[in-house]
PDB file of C-alpha atoms in Angstrom:
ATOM      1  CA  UNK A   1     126.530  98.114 125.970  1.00 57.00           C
ATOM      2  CA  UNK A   2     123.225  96.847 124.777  1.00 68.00           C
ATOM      3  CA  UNK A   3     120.694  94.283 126.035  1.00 94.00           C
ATOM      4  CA  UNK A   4     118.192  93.585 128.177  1.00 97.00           C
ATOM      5  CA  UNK A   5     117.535  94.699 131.034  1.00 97.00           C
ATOM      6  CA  UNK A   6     115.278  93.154 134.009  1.00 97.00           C
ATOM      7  CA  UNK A   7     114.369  94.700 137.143  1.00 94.00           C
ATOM      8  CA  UNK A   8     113.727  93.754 139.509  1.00 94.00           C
ATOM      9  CA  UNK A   9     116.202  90.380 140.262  1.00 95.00           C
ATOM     10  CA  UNK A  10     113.953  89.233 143.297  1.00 96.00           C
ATOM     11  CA  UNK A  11     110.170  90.041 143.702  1.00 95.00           C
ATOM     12  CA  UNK A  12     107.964  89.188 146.346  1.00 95.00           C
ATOM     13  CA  UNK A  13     104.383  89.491 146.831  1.00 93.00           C
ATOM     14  CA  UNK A  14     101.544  88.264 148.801  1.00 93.00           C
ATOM     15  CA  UNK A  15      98.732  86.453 147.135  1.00 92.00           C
ATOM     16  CA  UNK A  16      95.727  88.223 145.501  1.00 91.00           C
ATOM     17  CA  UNK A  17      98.272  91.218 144.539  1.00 93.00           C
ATOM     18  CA  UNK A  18      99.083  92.300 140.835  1.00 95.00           C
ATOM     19  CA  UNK A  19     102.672  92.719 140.231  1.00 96.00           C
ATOM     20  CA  UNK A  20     104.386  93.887 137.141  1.00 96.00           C
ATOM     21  CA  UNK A  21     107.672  92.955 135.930  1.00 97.00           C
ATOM     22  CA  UNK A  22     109.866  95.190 133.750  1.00 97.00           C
ATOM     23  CA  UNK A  23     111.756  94.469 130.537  1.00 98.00           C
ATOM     24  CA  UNK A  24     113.800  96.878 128.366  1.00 98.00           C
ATOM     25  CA  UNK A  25     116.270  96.367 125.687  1.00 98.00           C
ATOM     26  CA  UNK A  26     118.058  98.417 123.505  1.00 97.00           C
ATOM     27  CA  UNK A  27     119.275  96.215 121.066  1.00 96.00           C
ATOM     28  CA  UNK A  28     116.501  97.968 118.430  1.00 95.00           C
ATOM     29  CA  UNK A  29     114.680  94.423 117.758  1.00 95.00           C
ATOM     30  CA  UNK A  30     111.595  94.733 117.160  1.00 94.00           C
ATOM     31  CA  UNK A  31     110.189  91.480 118.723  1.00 94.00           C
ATOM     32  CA  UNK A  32     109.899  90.679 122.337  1.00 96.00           C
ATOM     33  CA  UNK A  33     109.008  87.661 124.458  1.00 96.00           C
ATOM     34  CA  UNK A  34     108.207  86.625 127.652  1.00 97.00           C
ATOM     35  CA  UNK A  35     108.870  83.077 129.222  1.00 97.00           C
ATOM     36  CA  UNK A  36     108.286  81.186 132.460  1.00 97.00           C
ATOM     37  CA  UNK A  37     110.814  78.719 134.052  1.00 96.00           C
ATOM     38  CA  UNK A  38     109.880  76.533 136.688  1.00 94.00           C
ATOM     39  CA  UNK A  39     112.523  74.199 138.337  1.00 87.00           C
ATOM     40  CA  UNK A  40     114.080  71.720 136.071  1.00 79.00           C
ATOM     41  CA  UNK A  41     111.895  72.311 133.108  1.00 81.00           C
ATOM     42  CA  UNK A  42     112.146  74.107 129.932  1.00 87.00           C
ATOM     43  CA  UNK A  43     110.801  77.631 129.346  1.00 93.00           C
ATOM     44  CA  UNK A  44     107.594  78.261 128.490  1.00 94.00           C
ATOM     45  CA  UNK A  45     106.134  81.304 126.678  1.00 94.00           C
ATOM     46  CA  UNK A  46     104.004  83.603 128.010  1.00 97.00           C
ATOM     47  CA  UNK A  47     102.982  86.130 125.126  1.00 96.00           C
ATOM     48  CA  UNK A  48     105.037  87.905 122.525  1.00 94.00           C
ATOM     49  CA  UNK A  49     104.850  90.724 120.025  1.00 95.00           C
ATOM     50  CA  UNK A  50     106.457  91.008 117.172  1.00 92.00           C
ATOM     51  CA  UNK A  51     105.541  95.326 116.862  1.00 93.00           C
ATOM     52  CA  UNK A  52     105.260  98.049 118.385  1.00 95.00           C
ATOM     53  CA  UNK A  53     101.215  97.927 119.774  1.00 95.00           C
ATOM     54  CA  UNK A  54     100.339  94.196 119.329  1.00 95.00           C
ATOM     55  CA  UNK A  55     100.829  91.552 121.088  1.00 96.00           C
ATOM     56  CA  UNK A  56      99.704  87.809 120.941  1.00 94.00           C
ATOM     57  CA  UNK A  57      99.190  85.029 123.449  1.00 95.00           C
ATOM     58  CA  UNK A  58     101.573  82.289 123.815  1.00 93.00           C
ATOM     59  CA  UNK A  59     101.168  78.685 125.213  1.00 92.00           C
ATOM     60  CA  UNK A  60      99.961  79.758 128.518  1.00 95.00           C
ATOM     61  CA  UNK A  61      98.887  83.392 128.988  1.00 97.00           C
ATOM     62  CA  UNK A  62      96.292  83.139 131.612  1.00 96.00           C
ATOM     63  CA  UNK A  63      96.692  85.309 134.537  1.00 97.00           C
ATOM     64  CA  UNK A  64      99.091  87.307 132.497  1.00 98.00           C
ATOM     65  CA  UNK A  65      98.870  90.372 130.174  1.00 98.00           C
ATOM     66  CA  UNK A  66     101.444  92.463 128.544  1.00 98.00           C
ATOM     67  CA  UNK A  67     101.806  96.023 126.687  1.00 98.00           C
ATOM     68  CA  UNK A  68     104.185  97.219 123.903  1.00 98.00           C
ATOM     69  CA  UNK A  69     103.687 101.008 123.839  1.00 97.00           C
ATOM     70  CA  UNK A  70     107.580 101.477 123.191  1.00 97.00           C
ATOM     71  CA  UNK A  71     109.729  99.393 120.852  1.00 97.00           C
ATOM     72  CA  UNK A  72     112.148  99.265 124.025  1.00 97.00           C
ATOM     73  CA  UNK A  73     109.747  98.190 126.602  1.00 98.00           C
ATOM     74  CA  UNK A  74     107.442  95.141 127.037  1.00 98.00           C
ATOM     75  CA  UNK A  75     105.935  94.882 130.853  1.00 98.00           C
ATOM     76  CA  UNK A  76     104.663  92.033 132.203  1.00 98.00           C
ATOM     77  CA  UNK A  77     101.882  91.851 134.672  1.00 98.00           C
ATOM     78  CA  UNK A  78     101.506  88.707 136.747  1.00 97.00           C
ATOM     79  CA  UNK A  79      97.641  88.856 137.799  1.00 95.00           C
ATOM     80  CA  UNK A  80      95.770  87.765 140.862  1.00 91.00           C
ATOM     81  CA  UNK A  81      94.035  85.166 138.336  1.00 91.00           C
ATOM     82  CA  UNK A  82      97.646  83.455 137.926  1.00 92.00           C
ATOM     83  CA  UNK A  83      96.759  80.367 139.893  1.00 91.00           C
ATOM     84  CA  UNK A  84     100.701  79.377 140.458  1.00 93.00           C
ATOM     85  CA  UNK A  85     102.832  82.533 140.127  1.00 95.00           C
ATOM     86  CA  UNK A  86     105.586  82.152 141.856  1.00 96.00           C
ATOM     87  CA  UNK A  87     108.682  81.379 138.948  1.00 97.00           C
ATOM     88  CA  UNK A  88     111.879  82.597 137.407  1.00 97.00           C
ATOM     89  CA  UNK A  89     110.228  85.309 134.404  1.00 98.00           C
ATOM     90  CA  UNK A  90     112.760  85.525 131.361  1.00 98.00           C
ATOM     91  CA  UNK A  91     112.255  88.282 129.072  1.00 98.00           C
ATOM     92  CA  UNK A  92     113.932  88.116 125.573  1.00 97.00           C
ATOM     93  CA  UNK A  93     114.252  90.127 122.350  1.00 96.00           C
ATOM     94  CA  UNK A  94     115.451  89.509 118.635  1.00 94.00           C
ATOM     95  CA  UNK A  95     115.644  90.885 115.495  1.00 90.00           C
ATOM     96  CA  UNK A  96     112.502  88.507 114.023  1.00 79.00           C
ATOM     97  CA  UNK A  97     111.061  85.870 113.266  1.00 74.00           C
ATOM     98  CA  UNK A  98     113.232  82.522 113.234  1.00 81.00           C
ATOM     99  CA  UNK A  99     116.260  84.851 114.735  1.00 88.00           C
ATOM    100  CA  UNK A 100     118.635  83.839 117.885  1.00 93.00           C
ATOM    101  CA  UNK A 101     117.072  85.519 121.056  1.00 95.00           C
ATOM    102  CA  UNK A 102     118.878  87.558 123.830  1.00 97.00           C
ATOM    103  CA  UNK A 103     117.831  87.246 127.201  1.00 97.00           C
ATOM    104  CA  UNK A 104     117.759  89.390 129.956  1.00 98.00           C
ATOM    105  CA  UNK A 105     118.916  87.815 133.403  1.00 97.00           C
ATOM    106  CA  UNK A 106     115.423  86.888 134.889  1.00 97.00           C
ATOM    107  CA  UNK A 107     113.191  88.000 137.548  1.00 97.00           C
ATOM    108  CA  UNK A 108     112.678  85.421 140.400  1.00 97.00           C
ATOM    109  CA  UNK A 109     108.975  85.926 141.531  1.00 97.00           C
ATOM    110  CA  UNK A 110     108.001  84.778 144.628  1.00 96.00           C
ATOM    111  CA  UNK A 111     103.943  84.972 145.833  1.00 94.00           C
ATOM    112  CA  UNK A 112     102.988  83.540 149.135  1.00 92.00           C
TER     113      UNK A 112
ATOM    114  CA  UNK B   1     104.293  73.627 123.826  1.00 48.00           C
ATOM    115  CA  UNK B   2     108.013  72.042 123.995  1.00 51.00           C
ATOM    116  CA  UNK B   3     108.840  70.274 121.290  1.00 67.00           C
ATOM    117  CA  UNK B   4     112.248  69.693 121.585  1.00 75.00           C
ATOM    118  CA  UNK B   5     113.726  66.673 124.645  1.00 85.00           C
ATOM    119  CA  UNK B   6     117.631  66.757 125.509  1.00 88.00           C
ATOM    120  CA  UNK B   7     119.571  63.898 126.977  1.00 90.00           C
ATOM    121  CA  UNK B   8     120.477  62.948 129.444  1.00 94.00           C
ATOM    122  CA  UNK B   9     119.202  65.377 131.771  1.00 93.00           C
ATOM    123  CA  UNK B  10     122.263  65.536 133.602  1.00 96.00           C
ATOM    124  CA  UNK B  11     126.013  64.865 132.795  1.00 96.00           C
ATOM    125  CA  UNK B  12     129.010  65.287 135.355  1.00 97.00           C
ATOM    126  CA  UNK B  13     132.388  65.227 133.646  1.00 97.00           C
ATOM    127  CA  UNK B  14     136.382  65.863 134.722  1.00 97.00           C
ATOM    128  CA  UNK B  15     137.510  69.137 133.099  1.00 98.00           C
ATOM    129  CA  UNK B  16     139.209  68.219 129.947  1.00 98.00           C
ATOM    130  CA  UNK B  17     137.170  65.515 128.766  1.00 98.00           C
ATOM    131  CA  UNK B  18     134.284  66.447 126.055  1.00 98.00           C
ATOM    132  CA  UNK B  19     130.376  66.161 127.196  1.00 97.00           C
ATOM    133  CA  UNK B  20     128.154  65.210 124.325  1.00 97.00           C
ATOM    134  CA  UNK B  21     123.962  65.834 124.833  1.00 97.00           C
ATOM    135  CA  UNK B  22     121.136  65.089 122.191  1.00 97.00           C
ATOM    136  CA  UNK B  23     117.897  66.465 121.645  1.00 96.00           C
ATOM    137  CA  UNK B  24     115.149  65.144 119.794  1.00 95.00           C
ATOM    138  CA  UNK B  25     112.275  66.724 118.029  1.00 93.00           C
ATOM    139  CA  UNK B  26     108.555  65.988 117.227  1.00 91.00           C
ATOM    140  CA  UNK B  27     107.454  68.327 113.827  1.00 88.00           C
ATOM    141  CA  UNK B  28     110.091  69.507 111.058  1.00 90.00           C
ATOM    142  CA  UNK B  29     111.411  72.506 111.997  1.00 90.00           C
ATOM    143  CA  UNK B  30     113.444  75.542 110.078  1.00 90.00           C
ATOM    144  CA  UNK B  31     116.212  75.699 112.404  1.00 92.00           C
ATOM    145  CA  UNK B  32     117.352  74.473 115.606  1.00 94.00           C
ATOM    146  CA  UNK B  33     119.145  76.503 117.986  1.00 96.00           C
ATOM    147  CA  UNK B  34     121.240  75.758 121.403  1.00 97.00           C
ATOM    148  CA  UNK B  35     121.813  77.741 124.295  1.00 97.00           C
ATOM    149  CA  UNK B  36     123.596  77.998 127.582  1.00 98.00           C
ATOM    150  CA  UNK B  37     122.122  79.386 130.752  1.00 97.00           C
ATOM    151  CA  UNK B  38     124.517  79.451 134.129  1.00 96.00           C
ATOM    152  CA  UNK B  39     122.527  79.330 137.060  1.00 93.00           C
ATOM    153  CA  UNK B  40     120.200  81.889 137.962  1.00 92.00           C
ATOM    154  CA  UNK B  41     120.788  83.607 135.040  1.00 95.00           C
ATOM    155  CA  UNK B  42     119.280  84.043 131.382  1.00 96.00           C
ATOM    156  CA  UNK B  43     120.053  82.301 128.388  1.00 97.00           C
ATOM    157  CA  UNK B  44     122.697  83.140 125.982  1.00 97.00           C
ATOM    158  CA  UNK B  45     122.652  81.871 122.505  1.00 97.00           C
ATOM    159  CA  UNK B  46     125.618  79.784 121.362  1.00 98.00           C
ATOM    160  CA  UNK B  47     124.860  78.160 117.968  1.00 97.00           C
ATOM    161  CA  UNK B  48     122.030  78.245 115.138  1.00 96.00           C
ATOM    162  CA  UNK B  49     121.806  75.149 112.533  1.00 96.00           C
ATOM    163  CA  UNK B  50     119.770  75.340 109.523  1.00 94.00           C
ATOM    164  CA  UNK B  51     117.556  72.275 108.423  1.00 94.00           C
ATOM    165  CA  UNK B  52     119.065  71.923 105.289  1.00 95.00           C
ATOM    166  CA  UNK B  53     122.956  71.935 107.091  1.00 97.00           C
ATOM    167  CA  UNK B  54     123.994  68.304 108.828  1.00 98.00           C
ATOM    168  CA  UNK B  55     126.987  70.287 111.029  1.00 98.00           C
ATOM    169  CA  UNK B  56     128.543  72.959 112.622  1.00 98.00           C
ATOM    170  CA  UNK B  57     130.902  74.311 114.361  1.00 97.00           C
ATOM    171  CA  UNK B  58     131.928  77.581 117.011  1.00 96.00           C
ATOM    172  CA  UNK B  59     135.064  77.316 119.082  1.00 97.00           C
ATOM    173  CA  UNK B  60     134.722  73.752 121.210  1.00 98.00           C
ATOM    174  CA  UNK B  61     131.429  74.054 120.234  1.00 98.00           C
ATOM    175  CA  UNK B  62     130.252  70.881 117.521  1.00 98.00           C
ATOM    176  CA  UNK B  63     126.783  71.034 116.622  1.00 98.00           C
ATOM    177  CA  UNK B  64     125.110  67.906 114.340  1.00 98.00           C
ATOM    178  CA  UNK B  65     121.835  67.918 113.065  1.00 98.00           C
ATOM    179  CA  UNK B  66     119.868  64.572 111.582  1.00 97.00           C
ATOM    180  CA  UNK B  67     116.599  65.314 110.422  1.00 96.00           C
ATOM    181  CA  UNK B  68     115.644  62.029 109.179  1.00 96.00           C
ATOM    182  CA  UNK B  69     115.912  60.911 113.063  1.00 96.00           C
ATOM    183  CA  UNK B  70     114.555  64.707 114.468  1.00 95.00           C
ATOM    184  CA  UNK B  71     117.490  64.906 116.766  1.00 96.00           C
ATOM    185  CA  UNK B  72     120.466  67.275 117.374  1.00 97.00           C
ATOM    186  CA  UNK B  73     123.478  66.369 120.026  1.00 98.00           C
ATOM    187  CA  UNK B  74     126.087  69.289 121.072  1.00 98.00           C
ATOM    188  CA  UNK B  75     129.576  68.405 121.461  1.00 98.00           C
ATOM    189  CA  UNK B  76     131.708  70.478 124.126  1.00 98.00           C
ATOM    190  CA  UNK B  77     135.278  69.385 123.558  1.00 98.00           C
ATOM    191  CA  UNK B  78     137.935  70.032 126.310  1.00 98.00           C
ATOM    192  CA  UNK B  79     135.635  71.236 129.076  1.00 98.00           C
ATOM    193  CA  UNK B  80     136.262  73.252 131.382  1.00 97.00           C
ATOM    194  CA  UNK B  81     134.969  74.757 135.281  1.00 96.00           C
ATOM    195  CA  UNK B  82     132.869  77.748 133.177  1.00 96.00           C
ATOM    196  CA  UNK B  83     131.398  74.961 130.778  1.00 98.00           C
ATOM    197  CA  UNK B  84     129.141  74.126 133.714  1.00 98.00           C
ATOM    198  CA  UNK B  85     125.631  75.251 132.967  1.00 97.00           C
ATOM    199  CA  UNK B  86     122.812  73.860 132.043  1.00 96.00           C
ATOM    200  CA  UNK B  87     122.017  73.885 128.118  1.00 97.00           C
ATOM    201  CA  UNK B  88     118.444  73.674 126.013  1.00 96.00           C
ATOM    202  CA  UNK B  89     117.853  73.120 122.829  1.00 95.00           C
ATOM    203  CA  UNK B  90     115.172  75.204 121.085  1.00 94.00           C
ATOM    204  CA  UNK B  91     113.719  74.633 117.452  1.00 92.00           C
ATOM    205  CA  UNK B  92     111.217  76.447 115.567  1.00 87.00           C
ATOM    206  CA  UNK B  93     108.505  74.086 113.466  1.00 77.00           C
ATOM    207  CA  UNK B  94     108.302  75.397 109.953  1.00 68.00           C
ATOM    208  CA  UNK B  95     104.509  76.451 110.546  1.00 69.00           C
ATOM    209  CA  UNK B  96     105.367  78.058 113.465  1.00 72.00           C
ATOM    210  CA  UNK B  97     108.302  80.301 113.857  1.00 71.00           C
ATOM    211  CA  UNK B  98     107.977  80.693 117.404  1.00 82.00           C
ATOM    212  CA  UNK B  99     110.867  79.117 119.494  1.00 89.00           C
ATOM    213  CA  UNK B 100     110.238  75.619 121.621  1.00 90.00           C
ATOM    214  CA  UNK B 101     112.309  74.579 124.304  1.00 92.00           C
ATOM    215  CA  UNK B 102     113.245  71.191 125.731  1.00 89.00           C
ATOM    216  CA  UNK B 103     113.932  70.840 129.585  1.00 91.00           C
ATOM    217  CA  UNK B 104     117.924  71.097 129.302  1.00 94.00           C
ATOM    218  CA  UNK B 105     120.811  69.156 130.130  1.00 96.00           C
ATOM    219  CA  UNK B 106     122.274  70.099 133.455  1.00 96.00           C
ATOM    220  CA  UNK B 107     126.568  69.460 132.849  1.00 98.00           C
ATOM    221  CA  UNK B 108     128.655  69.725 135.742  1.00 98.00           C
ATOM    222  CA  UNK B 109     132.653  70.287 135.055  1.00 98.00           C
ATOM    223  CA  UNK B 110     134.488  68.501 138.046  1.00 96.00           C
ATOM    224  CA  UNK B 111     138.378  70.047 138.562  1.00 91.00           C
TER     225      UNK B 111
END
């Protein structure tokens, strides 16, 4: 079947720690985001790329970088510089620009 | 930035009966999409409406777009227990093809 794939469902980490957070699809799209979802708001993007090797910021990438060495995979690292990690991370894919997006089911990152 | 505001924020209806929710818009946009996301989980796209159409329609799904007014409501006819999630709308401005979403509509389907 194809899709996205998150890993892992629950994270926890202590402050001050890097943590990355995994995202795969094989759906063969070549653009890939990543969005934050705090309770009972809307999501809110992180950075995307569009190809293979670039990337750009979205509305709040602070604390956050990404790499897109493979068309499948787009990482995200949560930083120590992220002054209010702890969220529910949704990674999504699609075909291009102005296209529906598929979602993987979310990573639930909790820093204390 | 989110760009796009649904209404209300939450809705609790008795299975059977329909549940309708808006969503209004700042900019002009390309497209406007809706999606579905059960709790704890990601989001799954339902339907995608096109500035220039004024409806649409998938299953119990009715979608209506107004542009002169920036909104959008979704009609779920006939709900039922699985209709329970909450559901966003997201638009694209047309100098900006990246996706904006509102807050969601939370709908509860009572037995």
């Amino acid at each position: 079947d194809g899709g996205i794939t998150q890993s892992p469902k629950y994270l926890f980490r202590k402050e001050g720690q890097n943590v990355t957070l995994s995202c795969e699809q094989n759906l063969n799209h070549d653009a890939m985001y990543w969005y934050r979802q705090d309770p009972g708001q809307g999501l809110r993007l992180i950075y995307y790329s569009q190809i293979v090797n670039d990337f750009q910021k979205g509305d709040i990438a602070e604390g956050y970088s990404v790499s897109r060495e493979k068309k499948e995979s787009f990482p995200l690292t949560v930083t120590s510089a992220q002054k209010n990690p702890t969220a529910f991370y949704l990674c999504a894919s699609g075909r291009g620009e102005r296209s529906p997006l598929h979602f993987g089911n979310g990573t639930r990152l909790t820093v204390t | 930035s989110q760009q796009g505001e649904e209404d209300p924020q939450a809705l609790s209806i008795q299975e059977g009966e329909n549940a309708t929710m808006n969503c209004s818009y700042k900019t002009s946009i390309n497209n406007l999409q809706w999606y579905r996301q059960n709790s704890g989980r990601g989001l799954v796209h339902l339907i995608l409406i096109r500035s220039n159409e004024r409806e649409k329609h998938s299953g119990r799904l009715r979608v209506t777009l107004d542009t002169s007014k920036k909104s959008s409501s979704l009609l779920i006819t006939a709900s039922r227990a699985a209709d329970t999630a909450s559901y966003f709308c997201a638009t694209d401005a047309n100098n900006d093809y990246k996706l904006s979403f509102g807050a969601g509509t939370t709908v509860t389907v009572r037995a």
